[in-house]
mmCIF file of C-alpha atoms in Angstrom:
data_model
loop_
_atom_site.group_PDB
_atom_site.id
_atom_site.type_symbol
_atom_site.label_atom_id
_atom_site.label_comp_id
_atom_site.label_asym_id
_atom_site.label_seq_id
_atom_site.Cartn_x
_atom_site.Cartn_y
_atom_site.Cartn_z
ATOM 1 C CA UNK A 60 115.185 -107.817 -0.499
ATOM 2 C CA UNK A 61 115.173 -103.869 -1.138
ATOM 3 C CA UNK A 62 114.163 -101.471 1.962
ATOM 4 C CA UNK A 63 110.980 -100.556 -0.337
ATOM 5 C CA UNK A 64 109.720 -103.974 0.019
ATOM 6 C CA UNK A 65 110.202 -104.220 3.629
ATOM 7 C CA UNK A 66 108.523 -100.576 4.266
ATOM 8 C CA UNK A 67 105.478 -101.803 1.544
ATOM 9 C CA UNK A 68 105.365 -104.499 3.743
ATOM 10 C CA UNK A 69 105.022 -102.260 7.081
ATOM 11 C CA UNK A 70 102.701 -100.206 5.325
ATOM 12 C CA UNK A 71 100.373 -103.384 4.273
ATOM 13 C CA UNK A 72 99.910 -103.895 8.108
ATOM 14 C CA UNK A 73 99.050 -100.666 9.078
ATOM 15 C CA UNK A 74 96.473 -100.876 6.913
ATOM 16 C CA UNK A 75 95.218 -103.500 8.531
ATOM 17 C CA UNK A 76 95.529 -102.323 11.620
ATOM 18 C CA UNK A 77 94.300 -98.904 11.532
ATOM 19 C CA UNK A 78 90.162 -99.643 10.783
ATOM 20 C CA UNK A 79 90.723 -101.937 14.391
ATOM 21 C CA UNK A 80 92.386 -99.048 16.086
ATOM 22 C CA UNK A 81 89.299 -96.781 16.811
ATOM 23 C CA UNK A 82 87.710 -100.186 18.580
ATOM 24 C CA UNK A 83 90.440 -100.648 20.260
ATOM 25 C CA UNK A 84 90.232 -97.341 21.905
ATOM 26 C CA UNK A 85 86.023 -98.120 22.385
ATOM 27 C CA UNK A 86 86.410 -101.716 23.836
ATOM 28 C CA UNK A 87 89.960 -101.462 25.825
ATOM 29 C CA UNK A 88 89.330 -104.331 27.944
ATOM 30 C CA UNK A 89 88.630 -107.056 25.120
ATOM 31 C CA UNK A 90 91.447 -109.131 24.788
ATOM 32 C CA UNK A 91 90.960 -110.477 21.660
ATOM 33 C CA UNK A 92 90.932 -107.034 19.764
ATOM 34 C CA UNK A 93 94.214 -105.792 21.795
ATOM 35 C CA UNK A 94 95.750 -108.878 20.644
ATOM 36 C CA UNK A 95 94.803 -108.254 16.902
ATOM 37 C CA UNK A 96 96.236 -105.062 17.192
ATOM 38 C CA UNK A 97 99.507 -106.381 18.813
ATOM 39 C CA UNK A 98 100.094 -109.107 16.237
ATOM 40 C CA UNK A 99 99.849 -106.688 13.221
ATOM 41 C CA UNK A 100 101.218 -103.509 15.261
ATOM 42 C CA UNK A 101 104.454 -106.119 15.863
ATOM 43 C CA UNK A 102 104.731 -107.437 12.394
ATOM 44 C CA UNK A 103 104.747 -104.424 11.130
ATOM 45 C CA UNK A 104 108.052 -103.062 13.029
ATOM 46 C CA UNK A 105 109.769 -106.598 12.314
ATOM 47 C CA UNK A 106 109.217 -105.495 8.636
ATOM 48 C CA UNK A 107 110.517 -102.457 9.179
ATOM 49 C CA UNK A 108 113.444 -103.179 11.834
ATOM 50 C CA UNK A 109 114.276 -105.709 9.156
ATOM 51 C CA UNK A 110 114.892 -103.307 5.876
ATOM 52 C CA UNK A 111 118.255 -102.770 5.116
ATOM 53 C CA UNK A 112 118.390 -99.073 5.500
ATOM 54 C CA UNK A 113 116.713 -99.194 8.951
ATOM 55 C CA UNK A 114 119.210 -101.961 9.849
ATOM 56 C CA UNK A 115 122.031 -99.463 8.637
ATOM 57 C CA UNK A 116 120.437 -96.464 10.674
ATOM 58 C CA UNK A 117 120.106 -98.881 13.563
ATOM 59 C CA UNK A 118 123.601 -100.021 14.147
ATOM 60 C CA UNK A 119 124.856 -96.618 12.952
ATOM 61 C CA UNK A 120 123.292 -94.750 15.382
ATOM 62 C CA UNK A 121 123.761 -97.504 18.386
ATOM 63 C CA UNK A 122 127.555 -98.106 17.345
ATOM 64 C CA UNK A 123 126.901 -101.935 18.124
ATOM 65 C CA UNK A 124 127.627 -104.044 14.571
ATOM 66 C CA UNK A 125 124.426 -105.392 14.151
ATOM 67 C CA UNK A 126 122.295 -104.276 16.819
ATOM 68 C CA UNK A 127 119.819 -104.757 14.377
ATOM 69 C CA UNK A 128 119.795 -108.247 14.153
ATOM 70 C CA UNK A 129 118.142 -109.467 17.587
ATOM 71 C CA UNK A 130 116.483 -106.169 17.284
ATOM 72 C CA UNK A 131 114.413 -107.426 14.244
ATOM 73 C CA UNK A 132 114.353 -110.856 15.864
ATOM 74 C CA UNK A 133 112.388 -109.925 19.296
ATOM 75 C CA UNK A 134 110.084 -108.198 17.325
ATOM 76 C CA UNK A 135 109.496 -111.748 14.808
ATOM 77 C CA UNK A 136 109.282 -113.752 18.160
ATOM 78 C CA UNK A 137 106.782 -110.673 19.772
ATOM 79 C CA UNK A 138 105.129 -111.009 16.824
ATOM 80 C CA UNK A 139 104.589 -114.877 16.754
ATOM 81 C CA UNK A 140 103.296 -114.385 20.282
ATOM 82 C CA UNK A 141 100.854 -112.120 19.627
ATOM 83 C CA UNK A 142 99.747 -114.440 16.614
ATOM 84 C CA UNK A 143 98.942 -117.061 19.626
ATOM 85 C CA UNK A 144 97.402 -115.384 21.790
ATOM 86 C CA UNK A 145 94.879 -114.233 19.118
ATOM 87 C CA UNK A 146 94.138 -117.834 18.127
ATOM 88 C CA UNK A 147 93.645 -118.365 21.911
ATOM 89 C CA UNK A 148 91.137 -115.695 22.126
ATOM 90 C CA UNK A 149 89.743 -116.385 19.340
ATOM 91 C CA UNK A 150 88.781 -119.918 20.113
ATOM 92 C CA UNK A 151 86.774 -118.573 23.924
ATOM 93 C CA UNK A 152 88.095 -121.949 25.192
ATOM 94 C CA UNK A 153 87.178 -121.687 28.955
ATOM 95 C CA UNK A 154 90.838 -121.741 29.912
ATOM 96 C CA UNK A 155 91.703 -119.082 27.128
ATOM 97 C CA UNK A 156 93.292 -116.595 29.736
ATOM 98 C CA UNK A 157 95.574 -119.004 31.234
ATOM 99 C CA UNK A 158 96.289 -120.453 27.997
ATOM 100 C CA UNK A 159 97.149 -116.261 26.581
ATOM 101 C CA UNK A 160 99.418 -116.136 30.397
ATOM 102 C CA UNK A 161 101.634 -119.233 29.182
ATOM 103 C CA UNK A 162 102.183 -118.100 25.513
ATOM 104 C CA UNK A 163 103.340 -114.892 26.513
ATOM 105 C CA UNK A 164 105.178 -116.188 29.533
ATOM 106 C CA UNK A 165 106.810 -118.513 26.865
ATOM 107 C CA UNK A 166 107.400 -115.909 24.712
ATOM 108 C CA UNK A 167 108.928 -113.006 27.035
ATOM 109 C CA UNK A 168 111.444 -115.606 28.394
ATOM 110 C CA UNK A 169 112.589 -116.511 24.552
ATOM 111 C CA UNK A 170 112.873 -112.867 24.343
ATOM 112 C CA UNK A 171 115.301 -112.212 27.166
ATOM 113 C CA UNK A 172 117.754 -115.550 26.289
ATOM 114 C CA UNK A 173 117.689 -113.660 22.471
ATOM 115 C CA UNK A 174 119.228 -110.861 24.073
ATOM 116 C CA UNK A 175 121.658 -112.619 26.531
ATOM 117 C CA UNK A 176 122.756 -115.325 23.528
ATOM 118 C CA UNK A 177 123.724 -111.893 21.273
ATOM 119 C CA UNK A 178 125.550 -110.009 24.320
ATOM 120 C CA UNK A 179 127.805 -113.294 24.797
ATOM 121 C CA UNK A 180 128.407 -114.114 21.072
ATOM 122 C CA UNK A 181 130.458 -111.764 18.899
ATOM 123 C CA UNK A 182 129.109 -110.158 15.573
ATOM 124 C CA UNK A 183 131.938 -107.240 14.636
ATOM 125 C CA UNK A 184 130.928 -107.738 10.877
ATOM 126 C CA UNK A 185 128.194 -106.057 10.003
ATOM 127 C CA UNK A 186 125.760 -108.124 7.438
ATOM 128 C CA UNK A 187 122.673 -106.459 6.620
ATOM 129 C CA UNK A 188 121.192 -109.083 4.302
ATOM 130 C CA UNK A 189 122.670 -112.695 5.335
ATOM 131 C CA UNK A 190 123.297 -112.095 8.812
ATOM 132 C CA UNK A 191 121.988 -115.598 10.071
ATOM 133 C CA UNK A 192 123.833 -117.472 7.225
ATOM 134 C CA UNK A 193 126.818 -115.316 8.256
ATOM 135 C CA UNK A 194 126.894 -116.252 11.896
ATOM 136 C CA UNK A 195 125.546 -119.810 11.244
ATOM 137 C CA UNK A 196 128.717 -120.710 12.934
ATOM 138 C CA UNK A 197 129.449 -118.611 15.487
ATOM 139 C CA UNK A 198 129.043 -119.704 19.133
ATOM 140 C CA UNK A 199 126.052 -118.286 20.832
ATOM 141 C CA UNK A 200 124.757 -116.089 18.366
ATOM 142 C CA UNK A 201 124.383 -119.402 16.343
ATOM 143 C CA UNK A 202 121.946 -120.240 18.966
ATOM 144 C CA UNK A 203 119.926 -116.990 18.897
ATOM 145 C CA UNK A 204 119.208 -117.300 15.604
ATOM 146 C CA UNK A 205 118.076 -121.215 15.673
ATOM 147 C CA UNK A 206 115.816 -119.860 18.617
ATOM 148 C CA UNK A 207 113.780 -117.227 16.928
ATOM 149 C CA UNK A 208 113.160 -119.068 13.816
ATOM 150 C CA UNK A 209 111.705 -121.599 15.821
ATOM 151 C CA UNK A 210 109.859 -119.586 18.074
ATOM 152 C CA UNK A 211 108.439 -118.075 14.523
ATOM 153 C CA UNK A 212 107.818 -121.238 13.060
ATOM 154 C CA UNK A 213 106.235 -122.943 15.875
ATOM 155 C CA UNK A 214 103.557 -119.520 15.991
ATOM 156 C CA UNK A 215 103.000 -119.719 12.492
ATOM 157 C CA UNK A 216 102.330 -123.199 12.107
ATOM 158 C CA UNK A 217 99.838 -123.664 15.165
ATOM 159 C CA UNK A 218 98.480 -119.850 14.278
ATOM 160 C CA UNK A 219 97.486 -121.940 10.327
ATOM 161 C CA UNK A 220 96.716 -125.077 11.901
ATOM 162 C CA UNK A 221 94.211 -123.522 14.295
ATOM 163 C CA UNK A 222 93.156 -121.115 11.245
ATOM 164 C CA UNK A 223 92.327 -123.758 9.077
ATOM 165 C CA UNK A 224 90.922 -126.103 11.464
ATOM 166 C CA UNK A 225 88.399 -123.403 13.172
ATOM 167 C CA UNK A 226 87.165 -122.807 9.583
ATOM 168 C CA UNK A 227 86.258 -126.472 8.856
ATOM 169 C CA UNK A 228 84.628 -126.869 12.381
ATOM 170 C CA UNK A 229 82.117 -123.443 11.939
ATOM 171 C CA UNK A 230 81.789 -123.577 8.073
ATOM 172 C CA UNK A 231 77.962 -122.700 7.884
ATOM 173 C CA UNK A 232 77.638 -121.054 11.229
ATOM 174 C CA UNK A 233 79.531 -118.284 10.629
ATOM 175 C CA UNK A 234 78.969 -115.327 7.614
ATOM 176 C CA UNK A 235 81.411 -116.053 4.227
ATOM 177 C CA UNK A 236 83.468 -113.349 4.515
ATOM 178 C CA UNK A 237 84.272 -114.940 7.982
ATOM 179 C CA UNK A 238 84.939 -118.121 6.555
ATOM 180 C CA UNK A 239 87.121 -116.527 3.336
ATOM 181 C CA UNK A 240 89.173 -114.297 6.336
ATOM 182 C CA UNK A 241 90.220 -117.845 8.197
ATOM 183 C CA UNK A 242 91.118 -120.109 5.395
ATOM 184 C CA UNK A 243 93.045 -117.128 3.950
ATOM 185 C CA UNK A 244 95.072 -116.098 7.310
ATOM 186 C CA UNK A 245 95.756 -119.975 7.563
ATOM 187 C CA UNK A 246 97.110 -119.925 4.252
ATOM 188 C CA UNK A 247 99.074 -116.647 4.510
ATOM 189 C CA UNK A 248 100.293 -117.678 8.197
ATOM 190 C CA UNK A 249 101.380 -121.480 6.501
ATOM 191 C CA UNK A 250 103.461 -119.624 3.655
ATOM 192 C CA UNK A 251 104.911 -117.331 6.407
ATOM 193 C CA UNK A 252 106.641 -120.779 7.762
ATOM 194 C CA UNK A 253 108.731 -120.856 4.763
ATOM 195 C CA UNK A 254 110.353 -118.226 6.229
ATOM 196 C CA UNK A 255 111.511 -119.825 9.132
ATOM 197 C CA UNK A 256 112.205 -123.300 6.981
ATOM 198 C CA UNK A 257 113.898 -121.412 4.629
ATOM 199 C CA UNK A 258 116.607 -119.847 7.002
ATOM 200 C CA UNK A 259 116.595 -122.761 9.606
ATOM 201 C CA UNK A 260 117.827 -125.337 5.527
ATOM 202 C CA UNK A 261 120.441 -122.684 4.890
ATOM 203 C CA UNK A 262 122.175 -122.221 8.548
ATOM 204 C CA UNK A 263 122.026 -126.124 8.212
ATOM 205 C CA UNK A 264 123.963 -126.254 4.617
ATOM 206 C CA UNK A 265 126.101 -123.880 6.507
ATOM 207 C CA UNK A 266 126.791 -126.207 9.050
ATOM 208 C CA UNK A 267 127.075 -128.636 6.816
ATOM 209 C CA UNK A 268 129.508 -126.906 4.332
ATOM 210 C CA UNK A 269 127.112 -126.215 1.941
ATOM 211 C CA UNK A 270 126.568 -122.580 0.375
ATOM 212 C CA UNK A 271 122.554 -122.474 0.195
ATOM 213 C CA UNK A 272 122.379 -118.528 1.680
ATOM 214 C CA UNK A 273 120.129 -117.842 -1.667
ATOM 215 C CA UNK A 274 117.404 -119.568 0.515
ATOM 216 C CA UNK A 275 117.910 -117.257 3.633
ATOM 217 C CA UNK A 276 118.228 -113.883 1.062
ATOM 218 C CA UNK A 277 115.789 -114.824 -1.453
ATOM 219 C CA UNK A 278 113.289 -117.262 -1.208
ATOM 220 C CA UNK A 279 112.944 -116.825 3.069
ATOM 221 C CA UNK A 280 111.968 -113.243 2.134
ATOM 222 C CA UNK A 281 109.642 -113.894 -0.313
ATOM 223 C CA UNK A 282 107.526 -116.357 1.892
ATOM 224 C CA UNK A 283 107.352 -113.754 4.156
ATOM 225 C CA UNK A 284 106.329 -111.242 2.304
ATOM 226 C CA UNK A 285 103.551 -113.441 0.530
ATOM 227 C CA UNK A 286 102.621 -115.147 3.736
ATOM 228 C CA UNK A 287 102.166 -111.097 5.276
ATOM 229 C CA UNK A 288 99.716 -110.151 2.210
ATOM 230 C CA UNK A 289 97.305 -113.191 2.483
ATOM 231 C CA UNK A 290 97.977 -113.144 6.722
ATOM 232 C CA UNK A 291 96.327 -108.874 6.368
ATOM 233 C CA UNK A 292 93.983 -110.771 3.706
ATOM 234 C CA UNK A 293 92.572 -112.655 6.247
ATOM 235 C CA UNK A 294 92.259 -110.106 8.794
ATOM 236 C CA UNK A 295 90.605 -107.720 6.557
ATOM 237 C CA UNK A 296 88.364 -110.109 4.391
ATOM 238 C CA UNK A 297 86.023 -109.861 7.324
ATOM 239 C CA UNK A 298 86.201 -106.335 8.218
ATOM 240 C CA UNK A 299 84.393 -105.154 4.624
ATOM 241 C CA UNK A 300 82.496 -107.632 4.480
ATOM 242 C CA UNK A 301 80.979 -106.566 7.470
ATOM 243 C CA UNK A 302 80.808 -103.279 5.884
ATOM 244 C CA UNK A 303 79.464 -104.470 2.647
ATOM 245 C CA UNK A 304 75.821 -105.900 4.952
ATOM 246 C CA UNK A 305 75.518 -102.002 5.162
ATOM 247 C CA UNK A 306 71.587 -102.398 7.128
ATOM 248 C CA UNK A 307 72.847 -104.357 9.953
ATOM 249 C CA UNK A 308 75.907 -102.579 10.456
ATOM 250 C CA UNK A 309 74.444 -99.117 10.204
ATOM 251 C CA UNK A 310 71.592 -100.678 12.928
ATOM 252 C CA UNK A 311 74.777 -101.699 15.008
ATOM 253 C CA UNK A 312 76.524 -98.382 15.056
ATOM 254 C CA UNK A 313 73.561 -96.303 15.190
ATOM 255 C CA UNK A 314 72.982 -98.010 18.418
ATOM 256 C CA UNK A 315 76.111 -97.228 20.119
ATOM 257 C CA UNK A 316 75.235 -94.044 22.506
ATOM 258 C CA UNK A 317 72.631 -95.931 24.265
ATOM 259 C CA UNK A 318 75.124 -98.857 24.683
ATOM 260 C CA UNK A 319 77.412 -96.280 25.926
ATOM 261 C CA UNK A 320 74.763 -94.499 28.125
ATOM 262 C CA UNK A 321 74.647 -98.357 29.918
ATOM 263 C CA UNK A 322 77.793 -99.076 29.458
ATOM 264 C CA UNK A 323 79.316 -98.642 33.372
ATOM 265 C CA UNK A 324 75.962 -100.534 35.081
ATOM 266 C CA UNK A 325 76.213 -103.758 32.067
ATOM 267 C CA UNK A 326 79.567 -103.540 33.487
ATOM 268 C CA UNK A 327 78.656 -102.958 36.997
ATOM 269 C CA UNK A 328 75.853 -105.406 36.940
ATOM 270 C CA UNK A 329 77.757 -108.185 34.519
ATOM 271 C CA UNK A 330 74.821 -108.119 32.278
ATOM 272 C CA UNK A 331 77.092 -107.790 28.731
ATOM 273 C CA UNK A 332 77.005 -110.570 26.938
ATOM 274 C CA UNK A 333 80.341 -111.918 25.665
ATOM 275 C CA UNK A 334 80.879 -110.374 22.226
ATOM 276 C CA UNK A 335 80.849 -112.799 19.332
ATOM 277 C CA UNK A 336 83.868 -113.912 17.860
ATOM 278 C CA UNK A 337 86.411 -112.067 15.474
ATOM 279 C CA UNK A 338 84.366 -111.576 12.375
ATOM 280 C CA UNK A 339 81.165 -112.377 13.258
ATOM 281 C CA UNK A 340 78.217 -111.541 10.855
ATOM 282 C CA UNK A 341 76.772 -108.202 10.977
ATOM 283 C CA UNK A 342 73.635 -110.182 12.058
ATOM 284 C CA UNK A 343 75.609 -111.503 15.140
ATOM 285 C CA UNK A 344 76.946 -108.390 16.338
ATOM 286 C CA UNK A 345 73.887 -106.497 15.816
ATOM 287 C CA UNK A 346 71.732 -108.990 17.784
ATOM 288 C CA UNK A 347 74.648 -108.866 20.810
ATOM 289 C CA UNK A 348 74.525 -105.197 21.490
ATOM 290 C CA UNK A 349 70.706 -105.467 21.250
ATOM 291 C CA UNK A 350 70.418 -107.962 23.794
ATOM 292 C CA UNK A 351 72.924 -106.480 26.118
ATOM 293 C CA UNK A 352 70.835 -103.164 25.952
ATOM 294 C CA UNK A 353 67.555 -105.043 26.220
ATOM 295 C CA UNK A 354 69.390 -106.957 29.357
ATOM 296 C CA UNK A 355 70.105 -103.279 30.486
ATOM 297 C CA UNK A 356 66.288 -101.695 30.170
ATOM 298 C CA UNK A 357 65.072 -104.910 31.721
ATOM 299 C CA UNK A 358 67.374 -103.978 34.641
ATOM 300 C CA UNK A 359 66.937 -100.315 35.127
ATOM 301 C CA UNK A 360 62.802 -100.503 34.857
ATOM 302 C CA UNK A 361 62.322 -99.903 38.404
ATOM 303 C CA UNK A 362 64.167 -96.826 38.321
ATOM 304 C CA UNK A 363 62.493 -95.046 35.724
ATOM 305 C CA UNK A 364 60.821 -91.994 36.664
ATOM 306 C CA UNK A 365 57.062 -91.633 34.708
ATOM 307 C CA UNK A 366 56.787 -87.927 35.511
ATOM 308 C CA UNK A 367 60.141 -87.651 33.517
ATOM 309 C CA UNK A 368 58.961 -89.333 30.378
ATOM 310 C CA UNK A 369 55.523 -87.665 30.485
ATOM 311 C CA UNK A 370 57.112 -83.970 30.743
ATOM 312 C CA UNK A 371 59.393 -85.049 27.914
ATOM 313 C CA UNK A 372 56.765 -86.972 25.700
ATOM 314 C CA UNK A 373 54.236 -84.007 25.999
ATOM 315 C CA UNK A 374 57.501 -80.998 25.168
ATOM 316 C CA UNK A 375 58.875 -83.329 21.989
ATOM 317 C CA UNK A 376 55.420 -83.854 20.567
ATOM 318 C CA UNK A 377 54.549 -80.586 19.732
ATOM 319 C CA UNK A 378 57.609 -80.407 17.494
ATOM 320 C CA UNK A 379 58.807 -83.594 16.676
ATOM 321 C CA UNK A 380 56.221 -86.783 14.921
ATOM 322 C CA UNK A 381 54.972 -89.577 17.353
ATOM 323 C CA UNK A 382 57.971 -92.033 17.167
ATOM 324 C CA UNK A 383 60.762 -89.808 17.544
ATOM 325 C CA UNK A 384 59.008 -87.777 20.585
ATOM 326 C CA UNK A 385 58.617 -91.184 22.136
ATOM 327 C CA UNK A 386 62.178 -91.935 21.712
ATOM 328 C CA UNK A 387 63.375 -88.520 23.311
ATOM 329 C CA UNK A 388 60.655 -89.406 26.486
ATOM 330 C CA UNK A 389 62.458 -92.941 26.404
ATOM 331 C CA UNK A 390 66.087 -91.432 25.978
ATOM 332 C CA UNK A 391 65.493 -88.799 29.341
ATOM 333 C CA UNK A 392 63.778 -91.626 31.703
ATOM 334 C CA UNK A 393 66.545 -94.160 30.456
ATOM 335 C CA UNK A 394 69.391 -91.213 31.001
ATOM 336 C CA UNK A 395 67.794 -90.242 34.601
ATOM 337 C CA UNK A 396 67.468 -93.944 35.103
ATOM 338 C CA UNK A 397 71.122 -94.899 34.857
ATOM 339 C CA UNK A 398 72.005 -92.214 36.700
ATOM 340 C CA UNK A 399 69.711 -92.591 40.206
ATOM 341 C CA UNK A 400 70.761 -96.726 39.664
ATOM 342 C CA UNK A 401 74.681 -95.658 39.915
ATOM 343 C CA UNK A 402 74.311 -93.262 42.728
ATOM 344 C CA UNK A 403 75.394 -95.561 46.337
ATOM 345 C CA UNK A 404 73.155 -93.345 47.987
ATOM 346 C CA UNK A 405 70.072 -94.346 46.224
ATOM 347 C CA UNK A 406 67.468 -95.673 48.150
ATOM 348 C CA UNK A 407 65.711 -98.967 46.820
ATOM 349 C CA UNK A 408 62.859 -97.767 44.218
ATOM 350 C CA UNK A 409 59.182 -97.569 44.283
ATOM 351 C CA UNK A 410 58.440 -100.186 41.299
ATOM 352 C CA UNK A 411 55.979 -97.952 39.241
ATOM 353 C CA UNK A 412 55.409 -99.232 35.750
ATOM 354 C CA UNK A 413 55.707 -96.245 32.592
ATOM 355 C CA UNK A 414 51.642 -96.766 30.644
ATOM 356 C CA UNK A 415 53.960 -97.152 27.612
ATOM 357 C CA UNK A 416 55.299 -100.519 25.715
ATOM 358 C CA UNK A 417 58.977 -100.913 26.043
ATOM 359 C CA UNK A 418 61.416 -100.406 23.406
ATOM 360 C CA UNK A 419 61.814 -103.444 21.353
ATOM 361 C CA UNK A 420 62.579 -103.392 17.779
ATOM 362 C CA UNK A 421 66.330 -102.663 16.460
ATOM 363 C CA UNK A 422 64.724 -99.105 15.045
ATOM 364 C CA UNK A 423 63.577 -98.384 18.415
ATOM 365 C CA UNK A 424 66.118 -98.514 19.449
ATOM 366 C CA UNK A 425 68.640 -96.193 17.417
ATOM 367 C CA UNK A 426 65.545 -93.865 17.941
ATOM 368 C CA UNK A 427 66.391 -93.489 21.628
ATOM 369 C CA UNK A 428 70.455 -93.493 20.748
ATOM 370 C CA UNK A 429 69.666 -90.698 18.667
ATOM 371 C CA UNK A 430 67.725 -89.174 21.177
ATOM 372 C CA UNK A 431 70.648 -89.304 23.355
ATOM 373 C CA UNK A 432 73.216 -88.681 21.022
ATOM 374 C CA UNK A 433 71.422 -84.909 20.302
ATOM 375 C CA UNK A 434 71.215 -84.415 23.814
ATOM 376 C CA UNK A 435 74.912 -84.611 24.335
ATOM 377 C CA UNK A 436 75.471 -82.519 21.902
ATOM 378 C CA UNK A 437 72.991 -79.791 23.437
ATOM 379 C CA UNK A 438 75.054 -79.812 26.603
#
């Protein structure tokens, strides 16, 4: 396989990995998402550790024939872990975090025997395109490279199982492009396992005697590659689709400052709701950051201050119409309101209710977030 395909390849990830990036940075502590971003973040440099030219540049530079080689391969078997600990996450079983602890536990300690097999076995010939065939015989490295192909195709083939299964189990409960993004990434993750099949058949005709290294050079490679379009597929499917139900999304976004200006006491306070699974409907998501602000408001009532929201309601309404001056009066008492509830000094409330219904509605809502949002920017 040319270096081009291998740095298409590299490039296909990124692509699916930079629209997750910027809510990665947003939502650092969700699991889930950081281990999205670590399974295509990883394929992509075992694609690119794997082209020929970086594998030249690689052992050039390091002056160890074929430094490369468990190079690429820690990166395959990082990136199979990452693959299971997504499916982990994905599935919320109540366990999930111990379950993510022992795959990467699993997975770090296949790591560190790939690098001990390769400093005790020998390699002084450097083979940039049939290395495993190559070696097939040779003690200890031999062993490496039996380990990381089934470290990959053990991840691959649970990753598709659990793909494939999940989308039978929530077929009508979830939104279609949700549905098309799972049986997809099982399909691509499935004809990523002729990868490891492939190269596992031809270090066994090795073994055996037998020159079979086309399957290792040529049809290994191409199962990959496939297997790494459908696999970003899957991923992305979702993503626009998402995009694509443009009224609930836009609702969803638009809401984000006043999420944000509650973000520390939902925290605080553990009144967030768990956020619905990887590729939930626009519907879902929408209704989740909803309730978790309407959990919020319910919370910080007894701190709000009326003189604040009529001072604010009785400036905005000479220049702004009804609804939006009652979403800047909202916006101050809810800003003031999350302030006095995080201060430890605070003394416990007077409960006195604002003569004013309480934000409901979705377009309520993104009122007040706008409100806050142009105060920000004021500052």
């Amino acid at each position: 396989m040319s270096s081009a395909i291998n740095y298409a390849a590299c490039a296909l990830l990124w692509l699916g990995l930079v629209p997750k990036t910027r809510d990665l940075f947003r939502h650092r502590n969700e699991p889930y998402l950081l281990a999205l971003c670590a399974a295509l973040a990883l394929g992509s440099v075992s694609w690119l550790l794997g082209a020929p030219l970086t594998i030249g540049a690689v052992n050039g530079l390091s002056g160890v024939p074929n430094l490369a080689a468990p190079l690429t391969y820690a990166a395959i078997t990082a990136y199979s872990a990452a693959l299971l600990v997504l499916i982990a996450y994905w599935q919320e079983s109540p366990n999930v975090r111990r379950i993510a602890r022992r795959w990467i536990a699993s997975y770090t300690a296949i790591l560190a025997v790939v690098g001990l097999l390769f400093a005790l076995g020998s390699s002084p010939v450097e083979r940039r395109r049939d290395f495993d065939t190559y070696y097939a015989g040779t003690p200890f490295v031999r062993e490496m490279i039996v380990l990381y192909l089934v470290a990959h195709l053990t991840a691959v083939t649970f990753t598709a199982l659990r793909s494939l299964g999940w989308a039978r189990k929530v077929r009508g409960e979830v939104s279609r492009w949700t549905l098309t993004g799972l049986l997809t990434l099982g399909a691509g993750t499935l004809i990523t396992a002729g990868y490891s099949v492939s190269k596992l058949v031809a270090v066994g005709a090795r073994w055996s005697g037998r020159d079979w290294d086309w399957l290792g050079t040529a049809l290994a490679p191409s199962c990959a590659g496939l297997g790494t379009l459908l696999t970003v597929a899957g991923v992305l499917v979702p993503l626009m689709g998402q995009r694509w139900q443009s009224n609930d999304r836009l609702l969803y976004r638009r809401m984000r400052p006043l999420e944000r200006e509650l973000e520390r006491m939902l925290r605080r306070r553990k009144l967030r709701l768990s956020r619905p699974v990887w590729g939930a409907s626009s519907a879902s998501l929408l209704t989740w950051r909803a309730t978790s602000i309407h959990n919020g408001l319910s919370y910080l009532s007894p701190f709000y201050d009326p003189a604040i929201f009529q001072h604010v309601l009785r400036a905005a309404q000479d220049t702004d119409p009804p609804e939006k001056a009652l979403a800047a009066a909202w916006a101050a008492v809810i800003a003031a309101a999350a302030h006095e509830e995080g201060c430890p000094t605070t003394p416990a409330p007077a409960v006195i209710r604002l003569q004013a219904p309480s934000p409901r509605t979705p377009e309520e809502l993104v009122l007040i977030a706008e409100a806050l949002k142009g105060e920000r920017h004021a500052r």
